[in-house]
Coordinates of C-alpha atoms in Angstrom, one line a residue:
Chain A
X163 CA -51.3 -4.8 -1.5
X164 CA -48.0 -5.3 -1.7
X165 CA -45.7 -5.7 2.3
X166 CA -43.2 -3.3 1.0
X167 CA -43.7 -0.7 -1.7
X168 CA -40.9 1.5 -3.5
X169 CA -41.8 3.4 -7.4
X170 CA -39.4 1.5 -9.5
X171 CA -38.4 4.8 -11.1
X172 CA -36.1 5.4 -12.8
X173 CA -35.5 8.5 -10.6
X174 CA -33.5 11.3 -12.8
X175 CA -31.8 14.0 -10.2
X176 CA -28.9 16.2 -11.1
X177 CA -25.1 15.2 -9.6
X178 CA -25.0 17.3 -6.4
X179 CA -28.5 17.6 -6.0
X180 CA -30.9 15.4 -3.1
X181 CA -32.1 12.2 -4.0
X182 CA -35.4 11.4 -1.9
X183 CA -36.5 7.7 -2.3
X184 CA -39.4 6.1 -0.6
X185 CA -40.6 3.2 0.7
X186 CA -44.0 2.0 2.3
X187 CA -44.9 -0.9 4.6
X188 CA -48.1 -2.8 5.2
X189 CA -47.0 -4.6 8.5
X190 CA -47.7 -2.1 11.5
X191 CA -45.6 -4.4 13.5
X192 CA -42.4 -4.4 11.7
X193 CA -39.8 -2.9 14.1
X194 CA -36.6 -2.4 11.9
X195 CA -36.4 -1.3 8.3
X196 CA -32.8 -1.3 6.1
X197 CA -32.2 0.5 2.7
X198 CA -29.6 -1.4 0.6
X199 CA -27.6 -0.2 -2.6
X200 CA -27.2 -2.9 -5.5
X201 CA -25.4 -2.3 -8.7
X202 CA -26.4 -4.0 -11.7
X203 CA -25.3 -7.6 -11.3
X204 CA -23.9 -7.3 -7.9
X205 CA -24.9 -7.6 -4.6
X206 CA -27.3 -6.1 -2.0
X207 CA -24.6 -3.3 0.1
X208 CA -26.3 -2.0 3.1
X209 CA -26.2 1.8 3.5
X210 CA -28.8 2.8 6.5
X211 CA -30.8 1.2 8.8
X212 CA -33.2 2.5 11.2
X213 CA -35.3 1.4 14.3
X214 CA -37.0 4.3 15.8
X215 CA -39.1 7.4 14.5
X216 CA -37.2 10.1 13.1
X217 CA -34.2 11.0 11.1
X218 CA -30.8 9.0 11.3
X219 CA -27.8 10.4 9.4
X220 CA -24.6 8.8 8.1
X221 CA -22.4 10.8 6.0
X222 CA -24.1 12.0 2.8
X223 CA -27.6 9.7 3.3
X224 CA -30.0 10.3 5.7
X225 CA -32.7 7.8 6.7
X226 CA -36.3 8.9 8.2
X227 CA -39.0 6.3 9.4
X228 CA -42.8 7.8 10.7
X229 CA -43.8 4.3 11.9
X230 CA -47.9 5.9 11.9
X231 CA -47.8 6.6 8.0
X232 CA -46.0 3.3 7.5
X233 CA -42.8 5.2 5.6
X234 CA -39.4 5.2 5.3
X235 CA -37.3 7.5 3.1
X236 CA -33.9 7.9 2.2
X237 CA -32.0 11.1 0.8
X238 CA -28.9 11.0 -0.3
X239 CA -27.1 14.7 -0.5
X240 CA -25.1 16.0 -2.8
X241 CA -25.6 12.9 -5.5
X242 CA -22.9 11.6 -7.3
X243 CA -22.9 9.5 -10.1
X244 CA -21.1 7.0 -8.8
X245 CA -24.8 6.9 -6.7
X246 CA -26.4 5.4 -9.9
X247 CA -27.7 2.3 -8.4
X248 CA -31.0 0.5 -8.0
X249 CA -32.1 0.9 -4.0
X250 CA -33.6 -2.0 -1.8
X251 CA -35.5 -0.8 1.0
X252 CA -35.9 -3.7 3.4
X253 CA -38.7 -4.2 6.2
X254 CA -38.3 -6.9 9.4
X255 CA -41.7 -7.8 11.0
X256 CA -41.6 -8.1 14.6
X257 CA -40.9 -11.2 15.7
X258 CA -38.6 -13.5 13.4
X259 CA -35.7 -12.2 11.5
X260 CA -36.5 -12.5 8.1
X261 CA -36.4 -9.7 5.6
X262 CA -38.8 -8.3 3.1
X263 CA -37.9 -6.6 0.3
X264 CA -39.2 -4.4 -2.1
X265 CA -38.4 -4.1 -5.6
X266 CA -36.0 -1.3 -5.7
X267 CA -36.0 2.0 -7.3
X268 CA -33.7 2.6 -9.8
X269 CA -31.5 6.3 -9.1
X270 CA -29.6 7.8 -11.8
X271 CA -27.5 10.5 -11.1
X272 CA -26.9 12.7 -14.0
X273 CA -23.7 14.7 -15.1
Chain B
X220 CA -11.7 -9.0 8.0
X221 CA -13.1 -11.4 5.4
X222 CA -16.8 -11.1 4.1
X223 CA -19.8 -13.4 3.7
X224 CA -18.4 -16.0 1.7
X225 CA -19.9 -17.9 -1.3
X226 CA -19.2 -20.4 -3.4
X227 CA -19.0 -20.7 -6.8
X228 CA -19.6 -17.3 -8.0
X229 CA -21.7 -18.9 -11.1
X230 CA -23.0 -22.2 -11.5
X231 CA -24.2 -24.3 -14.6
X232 CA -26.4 -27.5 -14.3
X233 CA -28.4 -29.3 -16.6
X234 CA -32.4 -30.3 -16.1
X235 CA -32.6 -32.7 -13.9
X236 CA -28.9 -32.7 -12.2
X237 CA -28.6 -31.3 -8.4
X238 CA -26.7 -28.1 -7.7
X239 CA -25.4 -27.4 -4.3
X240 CA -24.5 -23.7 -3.1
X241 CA -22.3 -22.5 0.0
X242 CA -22.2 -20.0 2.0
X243 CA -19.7 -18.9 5.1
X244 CA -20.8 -16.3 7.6
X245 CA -18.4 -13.3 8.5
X246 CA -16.5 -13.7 11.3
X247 CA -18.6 -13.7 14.4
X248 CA -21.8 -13.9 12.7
X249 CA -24.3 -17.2 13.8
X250 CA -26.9 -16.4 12.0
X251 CA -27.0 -16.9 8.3
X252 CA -29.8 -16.5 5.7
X253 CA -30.5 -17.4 2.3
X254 CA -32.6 -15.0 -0.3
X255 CA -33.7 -15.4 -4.4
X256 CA -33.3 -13.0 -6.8
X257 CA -35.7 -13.9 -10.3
X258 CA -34.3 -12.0 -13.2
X259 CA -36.1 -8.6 -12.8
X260 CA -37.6 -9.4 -9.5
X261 CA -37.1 -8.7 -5.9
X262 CA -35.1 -10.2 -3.3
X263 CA -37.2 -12.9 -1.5
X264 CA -36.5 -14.6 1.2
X265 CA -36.1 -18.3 1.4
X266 CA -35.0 -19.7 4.9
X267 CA -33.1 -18.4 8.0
X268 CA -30.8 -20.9 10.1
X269 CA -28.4 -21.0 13.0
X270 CA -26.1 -23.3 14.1
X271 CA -27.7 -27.3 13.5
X272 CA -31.1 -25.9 13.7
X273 CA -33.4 -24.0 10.5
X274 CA -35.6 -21.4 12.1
X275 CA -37.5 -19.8 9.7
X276 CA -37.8 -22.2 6.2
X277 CA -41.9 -20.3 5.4
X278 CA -39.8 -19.4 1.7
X279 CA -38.5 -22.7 0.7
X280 CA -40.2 -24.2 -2.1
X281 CA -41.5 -27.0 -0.7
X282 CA -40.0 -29.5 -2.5
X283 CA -36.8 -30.4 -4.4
X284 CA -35.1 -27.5 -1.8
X285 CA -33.2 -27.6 1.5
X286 CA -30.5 -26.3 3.6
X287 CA -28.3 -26.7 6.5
X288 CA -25.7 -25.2 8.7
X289 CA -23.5 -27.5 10.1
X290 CA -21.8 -27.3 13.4
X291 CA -18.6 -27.6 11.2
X292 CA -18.6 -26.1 8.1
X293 CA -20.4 -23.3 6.1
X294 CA -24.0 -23.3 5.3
X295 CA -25.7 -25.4 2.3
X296 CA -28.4 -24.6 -0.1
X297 CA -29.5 -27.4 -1.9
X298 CA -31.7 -27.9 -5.0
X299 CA -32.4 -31.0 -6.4
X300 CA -33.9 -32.3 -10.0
X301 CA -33.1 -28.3 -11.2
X302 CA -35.9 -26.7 -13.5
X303 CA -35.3 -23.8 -15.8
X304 CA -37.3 -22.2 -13.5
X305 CA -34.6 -22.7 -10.7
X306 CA -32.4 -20.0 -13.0
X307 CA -31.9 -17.6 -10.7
X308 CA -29.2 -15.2 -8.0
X309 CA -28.8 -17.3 -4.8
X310 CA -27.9 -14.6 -2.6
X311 CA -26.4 -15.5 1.5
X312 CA -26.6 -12.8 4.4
X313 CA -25.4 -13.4 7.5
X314 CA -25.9 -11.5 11.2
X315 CA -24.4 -11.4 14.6
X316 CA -26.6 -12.9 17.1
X317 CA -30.0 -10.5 18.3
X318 CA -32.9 -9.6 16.8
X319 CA -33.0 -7.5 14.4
X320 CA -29.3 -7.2 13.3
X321 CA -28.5 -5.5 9.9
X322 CA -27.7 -8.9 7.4
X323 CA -24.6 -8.5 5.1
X324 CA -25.0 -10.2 1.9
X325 CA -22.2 -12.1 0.4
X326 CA -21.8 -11.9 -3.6
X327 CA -24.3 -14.3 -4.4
X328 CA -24.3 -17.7 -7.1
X329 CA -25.9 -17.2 -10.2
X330 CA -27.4 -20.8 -10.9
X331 CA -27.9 -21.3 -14.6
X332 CA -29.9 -24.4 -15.7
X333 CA -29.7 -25.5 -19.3

């Protein structure tokens, strides 16, 4: 089993409609979890990151974590295009400071 | 306020030669970490440092690779005798000081080995 699962997608939604992507996490002890946008041949941008059960909302994306089901979402409202990007969702284990990734789920937002 | 800094953008070695990657932290930032990217892989990490000391190195190959963060000075990744299998997105984040802190990641080296 894999520490940090995401579908690699590609995920098809509509521009202006919610993107929901989803992550899962073996480590029960993990304490903080990150979701990261990275454009083909750029760089990891963080977008969200979360600590505590529930929903957390900046702007257009919305994180959720339910630390008993090991899961961490993100939707992004009202998709654009320029949301066309693969998505990192990132776990830290307690204890250290390291993080682990999983392997992205491609979005594309279609006109 | 400037970002995580690396340096070069894209670097070409042959089998065999050394490459040498830096990284500077943003502005306020102590703790700095370095991460892989394989060609359709995930990120992984590799090792986590602060100041003169490395605190977490459990994703360094163990050998031909090291780093350090000098007191002076922005942080070195290190690969010696390069493979082809070295090929690869070198990737720096760095943090403020605490646990847990979201890690901003700099624009990355692309190491090429011929």
């Amino acid at each position: 089993q894999k520490e940090v699962e995401q579908n690699s997608g590609p995920l098809s939604v509509p521009e202006g409609a919610i993107a929901s992507l989803n992550c899962t996490y073996s480590d029960r002890g993990s304490q903080s979890f990150f979701w990261y946008r990275q454009y083909s041949g750029k760089s990891p941008e963080l977008i969200m990151f979360i600590y505590s059960n529930g929903d957390k909302e900046d702007g257009r994306f919305t994180a959720q974590l339910n630390k008993a089901s090991q899961y961490v979402s993100l939707l992004i409202r009202d998709s654009q295009p320029s949301d066309s990007a693969t998505y990192l969702c990132a776990v830290k284990a307690g204890g250290g400071n390291k993080l682990t990734f999983g392997t992205g789920t491609q979005l594309k937002v279609e006109l | 306020n400037a970002g995580v800094m690396q340096n070069p953008r894209h670097l070409v070695r042959r089998r065999g030669q050394e490459a040498r990657l830096r990284c500077s932290p943003m502005k306020g930032h102590s703790h700095v970490y370095w991460y892989r990217q394989l060609p359709e892989e995930g990120l992984k990490f590799m090792v986590y440092l602060q100041k003169e000391n490395i605190i977490d190195e459990s994703g360094m190959p163990k050998e031909r690779f090291s780093a350090e963060f000098p007191k002076e000075g922005p942080s070195i990744l290190r690969i010696q005798q390069v493979v082809r299998g070295d090929s690869a997105a070198y990737f720096c984040a760095s943090s403020p000081p605490g646990q847990g802190q979201p890690q901003h990641f700099g624009d990355g080296t692309r190491l090429s080995i011929l």
